[in-house]
Short mmCIF file of C-alpha atoms and ligand atoms in Angstrom, two decimals:
data_model
loop_
_atom_site.label_atom_id
_atom_site.label_comp_id
_atom_site.label_asym_id
_atom_site.label_seq_id
_atom_site.Cartn_x
_atom_site.Cartn_y
_atom_site.Cartn_z
CA MET A 1 25.44 -1.69 -16.19
CA LYS A 2 23.45 -4.30 -14.23
CA THR A 3 20.06 -5.37 -15.63
CA ILE A 4 17.36 -6.29 -13.12
CA GLU A 5 15.62 -9.32 -14.60
CA HIS A 6 12.22 -10.91 -14.07
CA TRP A 7 11.89 -13.72 -11.51
CA ILE A 8 9.96 -16.65 -12.91
CA ASN A 9 9.69 -20.21 -11.62
CA GLY A 10 12.28 -19.85 -8.86
CA GLY A 11 15.00 -17.74 -10.45
CA PRO A 12 15.93 -14.70 -12.54
CA VAL A 13 15.14 -14.76 -16.26
CA PRO A 14 16.10 -12.11 -18.81
CA GLY A 15 12.67 -11.93 -20.41
CA SER A 16 11.52 -12.09 -23.98
CA GLU A 17 11.93 -8.42 -24.89
CA GLN A 18 15.08 -6.39 -25.26
CA ARG A 19 13.49 -3.26 -23.80
CA THR A 20 14.84 -1.86 -20.53
CA ALA A 21 14.35 1.33 -18.49
CA PRO A 22 16.82 3.22 -16.32
CA VAL A 23 16.77 2.91 -12.54
CA PHE A 24 18.26 5.95 -10.80
CA ASN A 25 19.82 6.67 -7.47
CA PRO A 26 17.71 9.75 -6.70
CA ALA A 27 20.30 11.12 -4.26
CA THR A 28 22.99 11.38 -6.94
CA GLY A 29 20.79 11.57 -10.02
CA GLN A 30 22.93 8.80 -11.56
CA GLU A 31 21.61 5.71 -13.33
CA ARG A 32 22.48 2.68 -11.17
CA ALA A 33 20.89 -0.16 -13.18
CA ARG A 34 18.52 -1.00 -15.99
CA VAL A 35 15.29 -2.92 -15.45
CA ALA A 36 13.78 -5.34 -17.96
CA LEU A 37 10.45 -4.18 -19.34
CA GLY A 38 8.17 -7.19 -19.68
CA GLY A 39 5.28 -7.74 -22.03
CA SER A 40 2.68 -10.39 -22.72
CA ALA A 41 5.21 -13.21 -23.35
CA ASP A 42 6.82 -12.63 -19.95
CA VAL A 43 3.47 -12.43 -18.17
CA ASP A 44 2.44 -15.61 -19.96
CA ALA A 45 5.64 -17.39 -18.86
CA ALA A 46 5.02 -16.33 -15.27
CA VAL A 47 1.37 -17.40 -15.37
CA THR A 48 2.35 -20.78 -16.85
CA ALA A 49 4.81 -21.34 -13.98
CA ALA A 50 2.30 -20.10 -11.40
CA THR A 51 -0.49 -22.26 -12.80
CA ALA A 52 1.67 -25.38 -12.58
CA ALA A 53 2.79 -24.46 -9.05
CA PHE A 54 -0.83 -23.91 -7.98
CA GLU A 55 -1.59 -27.59 -8.56
CA THR A 56 0.67 -28.62 -5.69
CA TRP A 57 0.79 -25.46 -3.56
CA SER A 58 -3.00 -25.31 -3.20
CA GLU A 59 -2.88 -28.93 -1.95
CA SER A 60 -0.12 -28.24 0.60
CA SER A 61 -1.11 -28.35 4.27
CA LEU A 62 -1.79 -25.27 6.36
CA THR A 63 1.16 -26.35 8.50
CA GLN A 64 3.53 -26.35 5.53
CA ARG A 65 2.33 -22.96 4.37
CA SER A 66 2.63 -21.35 7.77
CA GLN A 67 6.09 -22.88 8.23
CA VAL A 68 7.22 -21.16 5.01
CA MET A 69 5.75 -17.90 6.34
CA PHE A 70 7.59 -18.27 9.66
CA ALA A 71 10.89 -18.87 7.81
CA PHE A 72 10.23 -15.97 5.45
CA ARG A 73 9.45 -13.68 8.38
CA GLN A 74 12.75 -14.60 10.03
CA LEU A 75 14.69 -13.90 6.82
CA LEU A 76 13.00 -10.51 6.42
CA LEU A 77 14.10 -9.66 9.94
CA GLU A 78 17.68 -10.80 9.38
CA HIS A 79 17.96 -8.89 6.08
CA GLU A 80 16.12 -5.74 7.10
CA GLU A 81 19.22 -3.53 6.98
CA GLU A 82 20.36 -4.86 3.57
CA LEU A 83 16.92 -4.58 2.03
CA GLY A 84 16.49 -1.15 3.62
CA ARG A 85 19.70 0.08 1.97
CA LEU A 86 18.59 -1.32 -1.38
CA ILE A 87 15.27 0.52 -1.13
CA SER A 88 16.97 3.74 -0.06
CA ALA A 89 19.35 3.57 -3.04
CA GLU A 90 16.48 3.39 -5.56
CA HIS A 91 13.69 5.29 -3.82
CA GLY A 92 15.67 7.95 -1.96
CA LYS A 93 14.02 7.56 1.46
CA THR A 94 16.21 7.22 4.53
CA VAL A 95 17.46 3.76 5.48
CA ASP A 96 15.57 4.01 8.79
CA ASP A 97 12.37 4.87 6.98
CA ALA A 98 12.91 1.93 4.61
CA ARG A 99 13.47 -0.35 7.59
CA GLY A 100 10.20 0.96 8.99
CA GLU A 101 8.30 -0.04 5.86
CA ILE A 102 9.85 -3.51 5.95
CA ALA A 103 8.84 -3.88 9.60
CA ARG A 104 5.25 -2.84 8.82
CA GLY A 105 5.20 -5.25 5.87
CA ARG A 106 6.57 -8.02 8.08
CA GLU A 107 3.52 -7.61 10.30
CA VAL A 108 1.42 -8.91 7.41
CA VAL A 109 3.66 -11.98 7.23
CA GLU A 110 3.07 -12.45 10.96
CA PHE A 111 -0.67 -12.27 10.35
CA ALA A 112 -0.24 -14.87 7.59
CA CYS A 113 1.73 -17.12 10.00
CA GLY A 114 -1.50 -17.48 11.98
CA LEU A 115 -3.29 -18.75 8.89
CA GLY A 116 -4.60 -21.85 10.67
CA ASP A 117 -6.68 -19.65 12.91
CA VAL A 118 -7.89 -17.02 10.45
CA LEU A 119 -8.88 -19.56 7.79
CA LYS A 120 -11.10 -21.59 10.14
CA GLY A 121 -14.60 -22.18 8.84
CA SER A 122 -17.72 -22.62 10.95
CA PHE A 123 -20.02 -25.55 11.61
CA SER A 124 -23.73 -25.70 12.42
CA ASP A 125 -24.92 -28.93 13.96
CA GLN A 126 -28.41 -30.30 13.21
CA VAL A 127 -29.76 -27.43 11.06
CA SER A 128 -32.47 -29.90 10.13
CA ARG A 129 -32.95 -33.38 11.55
CA GLY A 130 -29.80 -35.34 10.64
CA VAL A 131 -28.41 -32.44 8.61
CA ASP A 132 -25.30 -30.34 9.37
CA VAL A 133 -23.77 -27.36 7.57
CA HIS A 134 -20.16 -26.23 7.45
CA ASN A 135 -18.23 -23.75 5.36
CA PHE A 136 -14.64 -23.28 4.26
CA ARG A 137 -12.68 -21.10 1.87
CA GLN A 138 -10.49 -22.09 -1.06
CA PRO A 139 -7.79 -20.18 -2.98
CA LEU A 140 -8.59 -18.55 -6.31
CA GLY A 141 -5.60 -19.70 -8.39
CA VAL A 142 -3.02 -17.36 -9.91
CA VAL A 143 -3.37 -13.81 -8.57
CA ALA A 144 -1.40 -10.67 -9.42
CA GLY A 145 -0.24 -7.55 -7.59
CA ILE A 146 0.61 -4.24 -9.29
CA THR A 147 2.37 -1.86 -6.94
CA PRO A 148 3.62 1.75 -6.69
CA PHE A 149 7.13 3.10 -6.23
CA ASN A 150 6.66 4.64 -2.82
CA PHE A 151 6.70 1.45 -0.73
CA PRO A 152 8.59 -1.11 -2.83
CA ALA A 153 8.61 -3.65 0.01
CA MET A 154 5.60 -2.87 2.19
CA VAL A 155 2.84 -2.51 -0.39
CA PRO A 156 3.64 -5.85 -2.10
CA LEU A 157 3.87 -7.34 1.41
CA TRP A 158 0.28 -6.21 1.99
CA MET A 159 -0.63 -8.68 -0.76
CA HIS A 160 1.58 -11.70 -1.37
CA PRO A 161 1.91 -13.21 2.14
CA ILE A 162 -1.87 -13.49 2.44
CA ALA A 163 -2.38 -14.61 -1.16
CA ILE A 164 0.31 -17.28 -0.84
CA ALA A 165 -0.63 -18.43 2.67
CA THR A 166 -4.21 -18.99 1.53
CA GLY A 167 -2.93 -21.29 -1.23
CA ASN A 168 -2.73 -19.04 -4.29
CA THR A 169 0.28 -18.48 -6.51
CA PHE A 170 1.40 -14.92 -7.14
CA LEU A 171 2.69 -12.65 -9.88
CA LEU A 172 4.10 -9.30 -8.76
CA LYS A 173 4.50 -6.37 -11.16
CA PRO A 174 6.40 -3.83 -9.04
CA SER A 175 7.11 -0.22 -9.93
CA GLU A 176 9.77 0.15 -12.61
CA ARG A 177 11.31 3.03 -10.62
CA ASP A 178 12.60 0.89 -7.72
CA PRO A 179 12.35 -2.73 -8.85
CA SER A 180 15.18 -4.42 -6.89
CA ALA A 181 13.25 -5.02 -3.66
CA ALA A 182 10.90 -7.40 -5.50
CA ASN A 183 13.74 -9.71 -6.59
CA PHE A 184 15.31 -9.53 -3.14
CA VAL A 185 12.03 -10.70 -1.60
CA ALA A 186 11.74 -13.46 -4.23
CA GLU A 187 15.15 -14.75 -3.16
CA LEU A 188 14.09 -14.70 0.52
CA TYR A 189 10.97 -16.72 -0.33
CA ARG A 190 13.15 -19.25 -2.18
CA ARG A 191 15.39 -19.57 0.87
CA ALA A 192 12.32 -19.90 3.10
CA GLY A 193 11.39 -23.06 1.18
CA LEU A 194 8.63 -21.68 -1.03
CA PRO A 195 8.34 -23.98 -4.07
CA ASP A 196 9.35 -22.61 -7.47
CA GLY A 197 6.61 -20.82 -9.37
CA VAL A 198 4.57 -19.80 -6.31
CA PHE A 199 6.02 -16.26 -6.26
CA ASN A 200 6.99 -14.63 -9.57
CA VAL A 201 8.01 -11.13 -10.61
CA VAL A 202 7.53 -9.53 -14.02
CA HIS A 203 8.99 -6.05 -14.29
CA GLY A 204 7.75 -3.32 -16.57
CA GLY A 205 5.21 -0.56 -17.01
CA LYS A 206 1.90 -0.23 -18.84
CA ASP A 207 2.59 -3.11 -21.26
CA ALA A 208 3.11 -5.56 -18.41
CA VAL A 209 0.03 -4.24 -16.59
CA ASP A 210 -2.12 -4.59 -19.70
CA ALA A 211 -0.84 -8.13 -20.25
CA ILE A 212 -1.85 -9.01 -16.67
CA LEU A 213 -5.31 -7.50 -17.08
CA ALA A 214 -5.85 -9.38 -20.35
CA HIS A 215 -4.53 -12.78 -19.21
CA ASP A 216 -7.23 -15.43 -18.80
CA GLY A 217 -5.10 -17.40 -16.37
CA ILE A 218 -5.14 -14.64 -13.72
CA GLU A 219 -8.11 -14.74 -11.35
CA ALA A 220 -7.62 -11.58 -9.31
CA VAL A 221 -5.62 -8.36 -9.36
CA SER A 222 -4.59 -6.21 -6.39
CA PHE A 223 -3.54 -2.70 -7.37
CA VAL A 224 -2.09 0.16 -5.34
CA GLY A 225 -1.10 3.43 -7.04
CA SER A 226 -2.55 6.71 -8.28
CA THR A 227 -6.31 7.14 -8.69
CA PRO A 228 -6.47 7.44 -12.51
CA ILE A 229 -4.54 4.17 -12.92
CA ALA A 230 -6.55 2.53 -10.12
CA LYS A 231 -9.73 3.39 -12.02
CA TYR A 232 -8.28 2.05 -15.26
CA VAL A 233 -7.07 -1.20 -13.66
CA HIS A 234 -10.36 -1.71 -11.84
CA GLU A 235 -12.52 -1.13 -14.90
CA THR A 236 -10.34 -3.19 -17.25
CA GLY A 237 -9.87 -6.04 -14.80
CA ILE A 238 -13.54 -6.26 -13.87
CA SER A 239 -14.52 -6.25 -17.58
CA ALA A 240 -12.16 -9.16 -18.09
CA GLY A 241 -13.99 -11.07 -15.35
CA LYS A 242 -11.37 -10.73 -12.64
CA ARG A 243 -11.73 -9.90 -8.99
CA VAL A 244 -10.03 -6.48 -8.52
CA GLN A 245 -9.08 -4.40 -5.51
CA ALA A 246 -7.63 -0.99 -6.40
CA LEU A 247 -6.29 1.53 -3.91
CA GLY A 248 -5.70 5.04 -5.20
CA GLY A 249 -4.24 8.41 -4.26
CA ALA A 250 -4.83 10.65 -1.29
CA LYS A 251 -5.00 14.11 0.20
CA ASN A 252 -4.82 13.68 3.95
CA HIS A 253 -5.96 16.41 6.34
CA ALA A 254 -4.72 16.91 9.88
CA VAL A 255 -7.13 19.09 11.83
CA VAL A 256 -5.80 21.05 14.80
CA LEU A 257 -8.28 22.33 17.40
CA PRO A 258 -7.49 25.26 19.73
CA ASP A 259 -7.29 22.89 22.73
CA ALA A 260 -4.52 20.78 21.14
CA ASP A 261 -0.95 20.77 22.43
CA LEU A 262 0.59 22.89 19.66
CA GLU A 263 4.13 21.64 20.01
CA PHE A 264 2.97 17.99 19.95
CA ALA A 265 0.64 18.54 16.99
CA ALA A 266 3.20 20.51 14.95
CA ASN A 267 5.92 17.95 15.62
CA HIS A 268 3.74 15.10 14.38
CA ILE A 269 2.32 17.03 11.43
CA THR A 270 5.85 17.99 10.34
CA ALA A 271 7.01 14.36 10.45
CA GLY A 272 3.82 13.22 8.68
CA ALA A 273 4.20 15.87 5.97
CA TYR A 274 7.92 15.67 5.21
CA GLY A 275 8.78 12.08 6.18
CA SER A 276 9.70 10.11 3.05
CA ALA A 277 9.65 13.50 1.27
CA GLY A 278 5.86 13.43 1.38
CA GLU A 279 5.79 10.39 -0.91
CA ARG A 280 3.41 8.40 1.27
CA CYS A 281 -0.23 7.74 0.54
CA MET A 282 -0.83 8.52 4.22
CA ALA A 283 1.36 11.66 4.24
CA VAL A 284 -0.19 14.69 5.89
CA SER A 285 -0.49 17.15 3.01
CA VAL A 286 -3.05 19.53 4.53
CA ALA A 287 -3.13 21.06 8.00
CA VAL A 288 -6.53 22.50 8.89
CA ALA A 289 -6.20 25.14 11.58
CA VAL A 290 -9.43 25.71 13.50
CA GLY A 291 -10.16 29.14 14.99
CA GLU A 292 -7.52 31.05 16.88
CA VAL A 293 -4.95 28.24 16.68
CA ALA A 294 -3.85 29.24 13.14
CA ASP A 295 -1.12 31.86 13.69
CA GLY A 296 0.52 29.92 16.50
CA LEU A 297 0.38 26.68 14.54
CA VAL A 298 1.97 28.19 11.44
CA GLU A 299 4.71 29.69 13.58
CA VAL A 300 5.66 26.31 15.08
CA LEU A 301 5.28 24.52 11.73
CA GLU A 302 7.67 27.02 10.14
CA ARG A 303 10.27 26.46 12.83
CA LYS A 304 9.97 22.68 12.50
CA ALA A 305 10.10 22.75 8.68
CA ARG A 306 13.33 24.74 8.80
CA GLU A 307 14.83 22.14 11.15
CA VAL A 308 14.27 19.21 8.74
CA GLU A 309 17.65 17.77 7.77
CA VAL A 310 17.65 17.04 4.01
CA GLY A 311 20.30 14.74 2.56
CA PRO A 312 21.03 11.36 1.02
CA GLY A 313 18.95 8.58 2.56
CA ASP A 314 21.99 6.61 3.74
CA ALA A 315 23.68 9.49 5.59
CA PRO A 316 23.33 9.53 9.38
CA GLY A 317 21.10 12.34 10.62
CA THR A 318 19.08 12.71 7.42
CA ASP A 319 15.36 13.25 8.07
CA MET A 320 14.29 13.51 4.46
CA GLY A 321 15.84 12.32 1.20
CA PRO A 322 15.28 13.33 -2.44
CA LEU A 323 12.21 12.78 -4.57
CA VAL A 324 12.10 9.65 -6.67
CA THR A 325 12.69 11.22 -10.10
CA LYS A 326 13.73 14.48 -11.67
CA ALA A 327 10.20 14.79 -13.10
CA ALA A 328 8.75 14.51 -9.57
CA GLN A 329 11.15 17.18 -8.30
CA GLU A 330 10.19 19.54 -11.14
CA ARG A 331 6.46 18.86 -10.69
CA VAL A 332 6.57 19.61 -6.96
CA GLU A 333 8.64 22.79 -7.37
CA HIS A 334 6.29 23.98 -10.11
CA ALA A 335 3.32 23.38 -7.78
CA VAL A 336 4.89 25.61 -5.10
CA GLY A 337 5.29 28.37 -7.70
CA THR A 338 1.67 27.96 -8.81
CA ALA A 339 0.47 28.16 -5.21
CA ALA A 340 2.25 31.51 -4.80
CA THR A 341 0.70 32.78 -8.05
CA GLN A 342 -2.75 31.70 -6.88
CA GLY A 343 -2.43 33.66 -3.63
CA ALA A 344 -0.97 31.28 -1.06
CA THR A 345 1.74 32.57 1.29
CA VAL A 346 4.96 30.60 0.84
CA VAL A 347 6.16 30.55 4.44
CA VAL A 348 8.98 28.07 3.78
CA ASP A 349 10.18 27.65 0.20
CA GLY A 350 11.91 24.33 -0.49
CA ARG A 351 12.65 25.06 -4.13
CA GLY A 352 16.21 25.01 -5.40
CA LEU A 353 17.62 23.35 -2.29
CA LYS A 354 21.33 22.45 -2.40
CA VAL A 355 22.45 19.66 -0.09
CA ASP A 356 25.36 20.85 2.07
CA GLY A 357 28.34 18.58 2.67
CA HIS A 358 27.46 16.08 -0.07
CA PRO A 359 29.06 17.06 -3.38
CA GLU A 360 27.93 13.72 -4.84
CA CYS A 361 24.32 14.97 -4.47
CA ALA A 362 24.72 17.99 -6.77
CA GLU A 363 22.57 16.32 -9.46
CA GLY A 364 20.19 14.60 -7.00
CA PHE A 365 16.42 15.07 -7.18
CA PHE A 366 16.17 17.14 -4.00
CA THR A 367 13.68 19.73 -2.98
CA GLY A 368 13.33 21.06 0.54
CA PRO A 369 10.24 21.14 2.76
CA SER A 370 7.72 23.78 1.67
CA LEU A 371 5.07 25.29 3.92
CA LEU A 372 2.13 27.14 2.35
CA ASP A 373 -0.29 29.26 4.39
CA HIS A 374 -3.66 30.80 3.48
CA VAL A 375 -4.34 28.03 0.99
CA THR A 376 -7.98 27.74 -0.10
CA ALA A 377 -9.98 24.79 -1.39
CA GLU A 378 -9.95 26.31 -4.88
CA MET A 379 -6.17 26.34 -5.26
CA ASP A 380 -4.30 23.62 -7.16
CA ALA A 381 -2.03 23.04 -4.15
CA TYR A 382 -5.13 21.82 -2.31
CA LYS A 383 -6.93 20.07 -5.14
CA GLU A 384 -4.01 18.03 -6.50
CA GLU A 385 -2.13 15.20 -4.87
CA LEU A 386 1.37 16.75 -4.98
CA PHE A 387 3.11 13.70 -3.52
CA GLY A 388 6.05 15.74 -2.31
CA PRO A 389 7.24 17.64 0.79
CA VAL A 390 4.62 20.39 0.64
CA LEU A 391 2.31 21.13 3.54
CA ALA A 392 -0.69 23.38 2.83
CA VAL A 393 -2.39 25.18 5.74
CA LEU A 394 -6.09 25.99 5.43
CA ARG A 395 -7.87 28.09 8.04
CA VAL A 396 -11.47 27.42 9.15
CA ASP A 397 -13.60 28.65 12.06
CA THR A 398 -15.09 25.45 13.49
CA LEU A 399 -14.60 21.69 13.67
CA ASP A 400 -17.78 21.19 11.65
CA GLU A 401 -16.32 23.37 8.88
CA ALA A 402 -13.17 21.24 8.94
CA ILE A 403 -15.26 18.07 8.65
CA ALA A 404 -17.24 19.57 5.75
CA LEU A 405 -13.97 20.47 3.99
CA ILE A 406 -12.64 16.92 4.37
CA ASN A 407 -15.92 15.43 3.18
CA ALA A 408 -16.01 17.63 0.08
CA ASN A 409 -12.53 16.44 -0.94
CA PRO A 410 -12.64 13.66 -3.54
CA TYR A 411 -10.06 11.59 -1.63
CA GLY A 412 -10.73 9.82 1.66
CA ASN A 413 -7.65 7.83 2.59
CA GLY A 414 -6.46 9.05 5.99
CA THR A 415 -7.12 11.96 8.32
CA ALA A 416 -6.16 13.02 11.83
CA LEU A 417 -7.50 15.22 14.58
CA PHE A 418 -5.33 16.88 17.22
CA THR A 419 -7.36 17.70 20.30
CA GLY A 420 -7.74 17.14 24.03
CA SER A 421 -11.51 16.72 23.70
CA GLY A 422 -13.11 13.28 23.60
CA GLU A 423 -16.38 14.76 22.41
CA ALA A 424 -14.69 16.44 19.43
CA ALA A 425 -12.76 13.27 18.60
CA ARG A 426 -15.93 11.19 18.66
CA ARG A 427 -17.81 13.67 16.45
CA PHE A 428 -14.87 13.75 14.05
CA GLN A 429 -14.47 9.99 13.68
CA ARG A 430 -18.19 9.42 13.25
CA ASN A 431 -18.69 12.17 10.66
CA VAL A 432 -15.65 12.23 8.37
CA ARG A 433 -16.00 10.27 5.14
CA VAL A 434 -12.51 8.78 5.34
CA GLY A 435 -11.35 5.20 5.83
CA MET A 436 -8.47 5.57 8.28
CA ILE A 437 -8.61 8.05 11.15
CA GLY A 438 -6.06 9.13 13.72
CA VAL A 439 -6.81 10.85 17.01
CA ASN A 440 -3.57 12.61 17.96
CA VAL A 441 -1.93 10.12 15.56
CA PRO A 442 -0.88 11.79 12.30
CA VAL A 443 -0.33 8.75 10.05
CA PRO A 444 -2.94 6.21 11.17
CA VAL A 445 -1.82 3.13 9.21
CA PRO A 446 -3.82 0.17 10.55
CA MET A 447 -2.08 -2.89 11.99
CA SER A 448 -1.95 -5.94 9.74
CA TYR A 449 -4.84 -7.70 11.51
CA TYR A 450 -7.12 -4.82 10.56
CA SER A 451 -7.57 -3.92 6.91
CA PHE A 452 -6.11 -0.92 5.09
CA GLY A 453 -8.19 1.18 2.76
CA GLY A 454 -9.68 4.60 2.17
CA TRP A 455 -13.03 5.84 0.93
CA LYS A 456 -14.10 7.71 -2.21
CA ASP A 457 -11.34 8.14 -4.84
CA SER A 458 -8.77 6.54 -2.53
CA LEU A 459 -10.34 3.10 -3.00
CA ILE A 460 -11.93 2.02 -6.24
CA GLY A 461 -14.29 -0.91 -5.83
CA ASP A 462 -15.14 -2.16 -2.38
CA SER A 463 -12.24 -4.22 -1.12
CA PRO A 464 -9.67 -2.86 1.35
CA ILE A 465 -6.36 -4.66 1.59
CA HIS A 466 -4.78 -7.18 4.04
CA GLY A 467 -6.17 -8.34 7.38
CA PRO A 468 -9.58 -10.05 7.26
CA GLU A 469 -10.40 -8.37 3.94
CA GLY A 470 -7.22 -9.87 2.45
CA ILE A 471 -8.33 -13.37 3.41
CA ARG A 472 -11.74 -12.70 1.89
CA PHE A 473 -10.27 -11.23 -1.30
CA TYR A 474 -7.89 -14.11 -2.04
CA THR A 475 -10.36 -16.93 -1.30
CA ARG A 476 -13.83 -18.12 -2.32
CA PRO A 477 -16.32 -19.56 0.16
CA LYS A 478 -18.00 -22.96 -0.04
CA VAL A 479 -20.93 -24.00 2.11
CA VAL A 480 -21.58 -27.73 2.50
CA THR A 481 -24.89 -29.21 3.65
CA THR A 482 -24.45 -32.81 4.79
CA ARG A 483 -26.73 -35.71 5.66
CA TRP A 484 -25.54 -39.20 6.56
CA PRO A 485 -28.62 -41.43 6.52
CA GLN A 486 -28.64 -44.45 8.78
CA PRO A 487 -28.32 -47.71 6.89
CA ARG A 488 -31.65 -48.76 5.31
CA GLN A 489 -33.37 -45.62 6.69
CA GLN A 490 -36.48 -44.81 4.67
CA VAL A 491 -36.49 -41.10 3.80
CA THR A 492 -38.92 -39.71 1.32
CA ALA A 493 -37.46 -37.06 -0.94
CA GLY A 494 -39.87 -34.13 -1.32
CA PHE A 495 -40.30 -32.38 -4.64
CA SER A 496 -40.93 -28.97 -3.12
CA PHE A 497 -38.09 -26.58 -2.16
CA PRO A 498 -36.18 -27.99 0.85
CA THR A 499 -37.00 -26.47 4.24
CA SER A 500 -35.65 -27.60 7.59
CA SER A 501 -37.65 -29.76 9.97
P1 NAD B 601 1.30 4.97 -10.46
O1 NAD B 601 -0.19 4.92 -10.49
O2 NAD B 601 2.01 5.83 -11.43
O3 NAD B 601 1.92 3.49 -10.66
C1 NAD B 601 1.40 2.38 -9.95
C2 NAD B 601 1.61 1.13 -10.80
O4 NAD B 601 0.89 1.26 -12.02
C3 NAD B 601 3.07 0.90 -11.18
O5 NAD B 601 3.35 -0.48 -11.08
C4 NAD B 601 3.14 1.40 -12.62
O6 NAD B 601 4.10 0.70 -13.39
C5 NAD B 601 1.75 1.13 -13.14
N1 NAD B 601 1.34 2.10 -14.16
C6 NAD B 601 1.74 3.39 -14.28
N2 NAD B 601 1.14 3.98 -15.33
C7 NAD B 601 0.33 3.06 -15.88
C8 NAD B 601 -0.57 3.07 -16.99
N3 NAD B 601 -0.75 4.16 -17.73
N4 NAD B 601 -1.25 1.95 -17.27
C9 NAD B 601 -1.09 0.84 -16.53
N5 NAD B 601 -0.25 0.77 -15.47
C10 NAD B 601 0.45 1.86 -15.14
O7 NAD B 601 1.71 5.34 -8.94
P2 NAD B 601 3.15 5.67 -8.38
O8 NAD B 601 3.56 7.02 -8.86
O9 NAD B 601 4.06 4.53 -8.55
O10 NAD B 601 2.80 5.75 -6.81
C11 NAD B 601 2.29 6.89 -6.19
C12 NAD B 601 0.77 6.85 -6.10
O11 NAD B 601 0.35 5.69 -5.40
C13 NAD B 601 0.20 8.02 -5.32
O12 NAD B 601 -0.96 8.46 -5.97
C14 NAD B 601 -0.12 7.43 -3.97
O13 NAD B 601 -1.13 8.09 -3.24
C15 NAD B 601 -0.57 6.06 -4.37
N6 NAD B 601 -0.49 5.12 -3.28
C16 NAD B 601 -1.66 4.76 -2.66
C17 NAD B 601 -1.63 3.90 -1.60
C18 NAD B 601 -2.89 3.50 -0.92
O14 NAD B 601 -2.83 2.62 -0.07
N7 NAD B 601 -4.03 4.08 -1.21
C19 NAD B 601 -0.41 3.37 -1.15
C20 NAD B 601 0.76 3.75 -1.80
C21 NAD B 601 0.70 4.63 -2.87
#
């Protein structure tokens, strides 16, 4: 059985501990590899390598850094299919979906290629007589990223291209459920000409995370994952004096107004709910039907849910693969049962799904799409982030009621409105307490040159990720006030606080 090792100082290393964890192929339910579980000695080895690399990397020119990013971007493009298949084999999502996440991650590399422009400082001439002011930003040092299973390529790509392009060195602690993408990316960076020690990977779970949070040599931590762990990482990291950005879980509502094109809305809500088996932080997990649209909407949603093709992620024609683990499959199926007990109508029941035509999938972690109607805000199916292919329909009378429902929810990652009315869309986007909003767009993931981040329990702390916020997060500003006196110029130095003249 293959063991996936750490990647420290330019190559794979077995790590100091003998502990490993299984990595499954969720479509077959079979173990496909073991992953090393790192601890403080491994984190320390990575930080030592990254600290040494920082000395030279932070002194490299912007041209050199953007050339590495251009080469890395090209390699990501050339290896998209291979990396996509690797992700599909450990995560379960379809190869096309995996290629989509790589493409969206590559956009962040493209943003980082333009580093020379985005890192420009500003200059003020003659702020006082003979005095100028300029500012610039410098890297922090060694920074770390701790990432979730659901986007093993894209979420780390939200972090490391910007951290590295701005002159930092990086330690990635990916999810232990689908760890191979991290090493694949490390190899691409090596081939792109990134010096050894600039990008490192330590695998593992809580022990590795705790070692990162406790390590004095790490200046900043970027975290993406569930809200309880985001809160823990934020609190622990901040107490240890680090800069921390921590993105958490979600419950994303898609509101459908009576004037919406039902077929269009239902099509997009279905894809947003069941794509990647609902294991996206921007997945649509709640459809809010406003007024008389409800019965018609549920009817179309039911038809669409029944049309979803469930199968292994690498089979042509598959829309939706398995869940990531057996525990996730059991949790989601249990939640559907609880919803029925609590009074929801199970319109489509995905429990106990058997995948036709794929005998190798008999032990896979599959569940089919589930559609729940007449869900209320008090039910667990609404309150909990199920992170599976379950769409809950809530019925309200007005758009303002829909907005109030969204605002009362503790999460505020993404939301969407389906309508033909500009007035309603404007009211919605101005009044919802959510960070990322779609108008007739179900999964409104911002482009890389904007920043990604929710509100409330979907973002702990105050720093969204990538785009301009990424540059800000991974650098510190300096402001320089300069005077060049003329030779032998007599200037009296005042003892009171300097003002301009
Ligand atoms: P998770 O919180 O279980 O794990 C995230 C990371 O934390 C992993 O690297 C994991 O090893 C580590 N971890 C797990 N338990 C820990 C513990 N007790 N102490 C310290 N570290 C621990 O999340 P997941 O199941 O991998 O991913 C799914 C979650 O991520 C969902 O809640 C989803 O909404 C969220 N997510 C959010 C965004 C976003 O942008 N807001 C993006 C992707 C995923």
